[in-house]
Backbone as JSON, one array per atom type, in Angstrom:
{
  "sequence": "MARWMAVLPAIALIGCATTSSSLVRGMTAPNPSGCYIQVFDGDRLRGVADFINGPMRYSSLSRLPNGADWNGRIRSIEVGPAATATIWTGPNQSGKSMNLLLDRPYPTLPEAFRGKVRSMDLRCDESRLANEHEFSSSAVTK",
  "N": [[64.2, 34.17, -109.8], [64.26, 35.23, -107.18], [65.39, 37.6, -107.79], [63.34, 38.94, -109.21], [61.53, 39.21, -107.15], [62.67, 41.23, -105.7], [62.52, 43.33, -107.51], [59.79, 43.79, -108.05], [58.53, 45.22, -105.81], [59.75, 47.72, -106.2], [58.8, 48.48, -108.72], [56.08, 48.69, -108.13], [56.16, 50.81, -106.29], [57.08, 52.92, -107.9], [54.97, 53.08, -109.72], [52.93, 53.98, -108.01], [53.82, 56.49, -107.48], [53.43, 58.06, -109.68], [51.61, 60.72, -111.22], [48.23, 61.53, -111.95], [46.75, 62.74, -114.97], [44.29, 63.82, -114.85], [41.91, 66.21, -113.47], [40.84, 66.24, -110.58], [40.05, 63.36, -108.89], [36.78, 62.46, -109.51], [35.97, 65.09, -109.7], [34.14, 67.56, -111.44], [34.67, 68.77, -114.73], [35.24, 72.15, -115.79], [32.77, 74.01, -117.66], [33.71, 74.55, -120.94], [32.99, 76.88, -122.22], [32.96, 78.83, -120.34], [30.8, 79.12, -118.7], [30.13, 78.55, -115.71], [30.32, 77.84, -112.17], [32.69, 77.71, -109.55], [32.74, 75.88, -106.67], [33.47, 75.81, -103.15], [34.22, 74.11, -100.11], [35.33, 75.42, -98.04], [36.29, 78.57, -96.52], [37.65, 81.45, -98.25], [38.11, 80.44, -100.83], [39.08, 77.82, -100.6], [39.74, 74.38, -99.66], [37.76, 71.4, -100.26], [36.79, 71.27, -103.63], [34.69, 71.91, -106.5], [33.29, 72.01, -109.82], [30.34, 73.53, -110.99], [28.26, 73.4, -113.63], [26.62, 75.44, -116.13], [24.16, 76.37, -118.6], [21.75, 75.95, -116.05], [19.1, 75.09, -113.88], [19.15, 74.34, -110.61], [17.3, 72.63, -108.46], [17.92, 71.37, -106.2], [20.96, 70.75, -104.48], [21.88, 68.33, -103.85], [22.07, 66.07, -105.46], [23.94, 66.24, -107.83], [24.92, 66.29, -111.37], [27.36, 64.81, -111.48], [27.1, 63.18, -109.33], [27.77, 64.33, -106.95], [27.28, 65.86, -103.7], [26.44, 68.89, -102.73], [24.8, 70.18, -101.07], [24.17, 72.47, -98.62], [26.92, 72.78, -98.1], [28.56, 74.69, -99.29], [30.86, 77.29, -98.93], [32.4, 79.23, -100.06], [32.73, 80.8, -103.29], [33.59, 80.91, -106.75], [32.85, 82.67, -109.57], [32.47, 81.85, -112.98], [33.82, 83.19, -116.15], [31.7, 83.62, -117.95], [29.32, 83.4, -116.63], [26.44, 83.94, -114.54], [24.72, 83.85, -111.44], [22.11, 82.84, -109.18], [21.75, 82.14, -105.82], [20.1, 80.16, -103.33], [18.87, 79.68, -99.99], [17.09, 77.71, -99.45], [15.49, 74.66, -100.69], [14.39, 74.19, -104.13], [14.55, 76.85, -105.11], [13.92, 78.58, -102.93], [13.6, 80.47, -99.85], [16.18, 82.64, -98.5], [17.82, 84.71, -100.93], [20.61, 85.32, -103.14], [22.35, 87.21, -105.51], [24.91, 86.39, -107.8], [27.64, 87.8, -109.38], [29.09, 87.92, -112.71], [32.27, 86.43, -113.44], [33.63, 86.75, -110.96], [35.12, 86.45, -107.73], [33.94, 85.07, -104.64], [35.13, 85.05, -101.82], [34.34, 84.67, -99.17], [31.22, 83.8, -98.26], [28.28, 85.66, -97.25], [27.15, 85.41, -93.82], [24.49, 84.45, -93.69], [24.37, 82.74, -95.84], [26.59, 81.1, -95.86], [27.52, 77.85, -95.92], [24.89, 77.14, -96.18], [23.6, 77.05, -98.61], [21.21, 75.73, -100.8], [19.95, 75.52, -103.25], [20.15, 76.62, -106.71], [20.3, 78.88, -109.53], [21.86, 78.86, -112.45], [23.11, 80.84, -114.9], [23.99, 81.65, -118.32], [25.91, 84.16, -119.82], [25.34, 85.27, -122.86], [26.86, 87.06, -124.42], [29.37, 86.8, -123.41], [30.18, 84.21, -123.7], [32.62, 81.8, -124.43], [33.95, 81.22, -127.61], [34.65, 78.37, -129.2], [35.62, 78.09, -131.82], [36.84, 80.56, -132.31], [39.01, 80.39, -130.56], [40.48, 78.23, -131.65], [41.06, 79.14, -134.25], [42.57, 81.39, -133.73], [44.92, 80.38, -132.87], [46.25, 79.57, -135.07], [48.87, 80.51, -137.12], [50.13, 82.57, -139.76]],
  "CA": [[62.97, 34.41, -109.08], [64.55, 36.13, -106.08], [65.65, 38.91, -108.39], [62.04, 39.53, -109.49], [60.91, 39.56, -105.87], [63.24, 42.51, -105.3], [62.14, 44.33, -108.5], [58.37, 44.06, -108.0], [58.19, 46.35, -104.93], [60.23, 48.97, -106.81], [57.85, 48.82, -109.78], [54.85, 49.12, -107.46], [56.41, 52.12, -105.71], [57.15, 53.89, -109.0], [53.6, 53.21, -110.22], [52.16, 54.77, -107.07], [54.35, 57.84, -107.42], [53.05, 58.83, -110.84], [50.41, 61.52, -111.02], [47.22, 61.44, -112.99], [46.58, 63.99, -115.71], [42.94, 64.34, -114.63], [41.84, 67.28, -112.49], [40.77, 65.6, -109.27], [39.15, 62.22, -109.03], [35.4, 62.78, -109.2], [35.68, 66.51, -109.9], [33.58, 67.92, -112.73], [35.45, 69.74, -115.5], [34.45, 73.36, -116.04], [32.21, 74.21, -118.99], [34.74, 75.27, -121.68], [32.51, 78.19, -122.66], [33.1, 79.76, -119.22], [29.54, 79.19, -117.96], [30.25, 77.66, -114.56], [30.83, 78.39, -110.93], [33.48, 76.77, -108.78], [32.31, 75.93, -105.27], [34.46, 75.35, -102.18], [33.62, 73.86, -98.79], [36.06, 76.23, -97.08], [36.37, 80.0, -96.8], [38.79, 81.94, -99.03], [38.28, 79.6, -102.02], [39.93, 76.69, -100.2], [39.05, 73.16, -99.26], [37.28, 70.57, -101.35], [36.2, 72.13, -104.65], [34.09, 71.27, -107.67], [32.66, 72.92, -110.76], [28.93, 73.33, -111.31], [28.13, 73.99, -114.96], [25.34, 75.97, -116.57], [23.02, 76.9, -117.86], [20.95, 74.92, -115.39], [18.42, 75.45, -112.64], [19.33, 73.23, -109.68], [16.32, 72.75, -107.38], [18.62, 70.81, -105.05], [22.38, 70.53, -104.75], [22.23, 67.05, -103.22], [22.38, 65.04, -106.47], [24.41, 66.9, -109.04], [25.17, 65.33, -112.45], [28.5, 63.93, -111.2], [26.8, 62.43, -108.11], [28.22, 65.07, -105.78], [26.29, 66.46, -102.82], [26.92, 70.18, -102.23], [23.71, 70.74, -100.29], [24.59, 72.97, -97.31], [28.38, 72.68, -97.91], [29.28, 75.77, -99.97], [31.27, 78.4, -98.06], [32.94, 80.27, -100.94], [32.39, 80.55, -104.7], [34.2, 81.73, -107.8], [31.96, 82.64, -110.74], [33.2, 81.79, -114.25], [33.82, 84.41, -116.96], [30.48, 83.78, -118.74], [28.19, 82.93, -115.81], [25.86, 84.65, -113.41], [23.94, 82.87, -110.69], [21.38, 83.2, -107.97], [21.76, 81.03, -104.88], [19.03, 80.22, -102.33], [19.11, 78.9, -98.78], [16.12, 76.63, -99.4], [15.35, 73.89, -101.93], [13.43, 74.7, -105.13], [14.68, 78.3, -105.21], [13.15, 79.2, -101.84], [14.42, 81.01, -98.76], [16.92, 83.85, -98.84], [18.53, 84.6, -102.21], [21.75, 86.22, -103.37], [22.82, 87.2, -106.89], [26.36, 86.31, -107.97], [28.02, 88.48, -110.62], [29.99, 87.13, -113.54], [33.73, 86.54, -113.36], [33.95, 87.36, -109.66], [35.26, 85.53, -106.58], [33.25, 85.34, -103.38], [35.98, 84.27, -100.91], [33.57, 84.33, -97.98], [29.81, 84.15, -98.42], [27.69, 86.24, -96.03], [26.78, 84.42, -92.82], [23.18, 83.87, -94.0], [24.52, 81.78, -96.93], [27.76, 80.26, -95.64], [27.16, 76.5, -95.52], [23.43, 77.02, -96.16], [23.06, 77.09, -99.98], [20.51, 74.47, -101.09], [19.53, 75.49, -104.65], [20.72, 77.73, -107.49], [20.0, 79.07, -110.93], [23.12, 79.23, -113.09], [22.81, 81.36, -116.22], [25.13, 81.98, -119.18], [25.86, 85.46, -120.49], [25.62, 84.96, -124.27], [27.9, 87.93, -124.98], [30.68, 86.45, -122.83], [30.49, 82.79, -123.92], [33.82, 81.55, -125.24], [33.67, 80.56, -128.88], [35.75, 77.43, -129.45], [36.18, 78.36, -133.14], [37.74, 81.7, -132.17], [40.25, 79.95, -129.93], [41.25, 77.36, -132.54], [41.56, 79.89, -135.39], [43.57, 82.36, -133.28], [46.17, 79.66, -132.63], [46.88, 79.35, -136.37], [49.63, 81.67, -137.58], [50.5, 82.49, -141.18]],
  "C": [[63.19, 35.4, -107.93], [64.8, 37.54, -106.6], [64.33, 39.63, -108.68], [61.33, 39.96, -108.21], [61.43, 40.91, -105.38], [62.78, 43.64, -106.23], [60.67, 44.72, -108.37], [57.99, 45.19, -107.03], [58.63, 47.69, -105.5], [59.28, 49.43, -107.91], [56.55, 49.34, -109.17], [55.01, 50.52, -106.88], [56.45, 53.19, -106.78], [55.75, 54.13, -109.55], [52.74, 54.07, -109.31], [52.59, 56.23, -107.05], [53.94, 58.68, -108.62], [51.76, 59.58, -110.55], [49.48, 61.37, -112.2], [47.11, 62.78, -113.7], [45.18, 64.57, -115.51], [42.97, 65.4, -113.54], [41.93, 66.73, -111.08], [39.78, 64.48, -109.43], [37.74, 62.59, -108.59], [35.02, 64.23, -109.4], [35.15, 66.73, -111.31], [34.51, 68.91, -113.42], [34.6, 70.98, -115.73], [33.93, 73.4, -117.47], [33.23, 75.04, -119.79], [34.3, 76.64, -122.18], [32.63, 79.24, -121.56], [31.84, 79.91, -118.38], [29.55, 78.16, -116.83], [30.5, 78.48, -113.31], [31.68, 77.3, -110.28], [33.11, 76.97, -107.32], [33.38, 75.31, -104.37], [33.76, 75.12, -100.84], [34.35, 74.6, -97.68], [36.0, 77.7, -97.46], [37.62, 80.29, -97.62], [39.15, 81.03, -100.21], [39.23, 78.44, -101.75], [39.07, 75.5, -99.82], [38.68, 72.33, -100.47], [36.55, 71.47, -102.33], [35.6, 71.29, -105.77], [33.53, 72.36, -108.56], [31.2, 72.54, -110.93], [28.69, 74.11, -112.6], [26.71, 74.44, -115.27], [25.25, 75.91, -118.08], [22.2, 75.76, -117.27], [20.31, 75.52, -114.14], [18.47, 74.23, -111.74], [18.36, 73.43, -108.51], [16.88, 72.19, -106.07], [20.08, 70.62, -105.44], [22.83, 69.18, -104.19], [22.54, 65.95, -104.23], [22.73, 65.72, -107.78], [24.75, 65.87, -110.11], [26.34, 64.37, -112.2], [28.3, 63.09, -109.93], [27.2, 63.14, -106.83], [27.05, 65.64, -104.99], [26.88, 67.73, -102.23], [25.83, 70.88, -101.41], [24.21, 71.17, -98.9], [26.09, 72.92, -97.06], [29.15, 73.91, -98.41], [29.57, 76.92, -99.01], [31.92, 79.54, -98.85], [32.75, 79.82, -102.38], [33.24, 81.43, -105.59], [33.34, 81.55, -109.05], [32.81, 82.69, -112.01], [33.01, 83.05, -115.09], [32.57, 84.63, -117.81], [29.24, 83.37, -117.95], [27.72, 84.0, -114.84], [24.99, 83.63, -112.7], [23.14, 83.54, -109.59], [21.39, 81.96, -107.09], [20.65, 81.26, -103.86], [19.4, 79.33, -101.15], [18.14, 77.73, -98.65], [16.08, 75.85, -100.71], [14.33, 74.55, -102.86], [13.39, 76.22, -105.19], [13.79, 79.01, -104.18], [14.12, 79.71, -100.77], [15.11, 82.3, -99.19], [17.66, 83.63, -100.15], [19.64, 85.63, -102.3], [22.17, 86.07, -104.82], [24.35, 87.21, -106.91], [26.7, 86.88, -109.35], [29.08, 87.7, -111.4], [31.46, 87.47, -113.28], [34.19, 87.2, -112.06], [34.12, 86.3, -108.58], [34.43, 86.03, -105.4], [33.99, 84.52, -102.32], [35.3, 83.88, -99.61], [32.13, 84.77, -98.23], [29.29, 84.8, -97.14], [27.19, 85.13, -95.11], [25.45, 83.72, -93.14], [23.26, 82.79, -95.08], [25.65, 80.77, -96.71], [27.35, 78.89, -95.09], [25.66, 76.25, -95.54], [22.8, 77.02, -97.55], [22.47, 75.72, -100.31], [20.0, 74.37, -102.53], [20.14, 76.69, -105.37], [20.18, 77.73, -108.91], [21.27, 79.62, -111.56], [22.83, 79.59, -114.54], [24.08, 81.71, -116.98], [24.89, 83.34, -119.82], [26.31, 85.24, -121.92], [26.75, 85.81, -124.84], [29.3, 87.57, -124.48], [31.07, 85.0, -123.07], [31.71, 82.67, -124.82], [33.41, 80.8, -126.5], [34.86, 79.68, -129.21], [36.41, 77.68, -130.8], [37.16, 79.52, -133.09], [39.06, 81.28, -131.57], [41.09, 79.13, -130.9], [41.82, 78.16, -133.71], [42.62, 80.9, -134.96], [44.91, 81.68, -133.03], [46.92, 79.43, -133.93], [47.6, 80.62, -136.79], [50.01, 81.47, -139.03], [51.86, 83.05, -141.4]]
}
């Protein structure tokens, strides 16, 4: 019994040291087709991050599909390889707007948008969407 009492803390410590294979607890996975933007609450693509997938028109960023609240938190953005977006400073696509180009980082949003984005329209560029079949067939060699 005393021997097990010494082993249990070691097992608990080892269990705590293992890492999860998931991205980040609560983080949304990016759309595999490339139609997404990655948002950050810090400048220079740093800080807490999450993916917002498209195509979708978000009238508010306070209740995203994963339960996250990005309303007024976004300070930098990276646009996915098959996405374009328009962001607004007001809810329901109101206020000042800014177009985001596909496959481009925005390490620091302009002052009028930094920490003030409240809605967005995320669109997919059909010509740039990743085709899962192309990826799987290109991995096969003869």
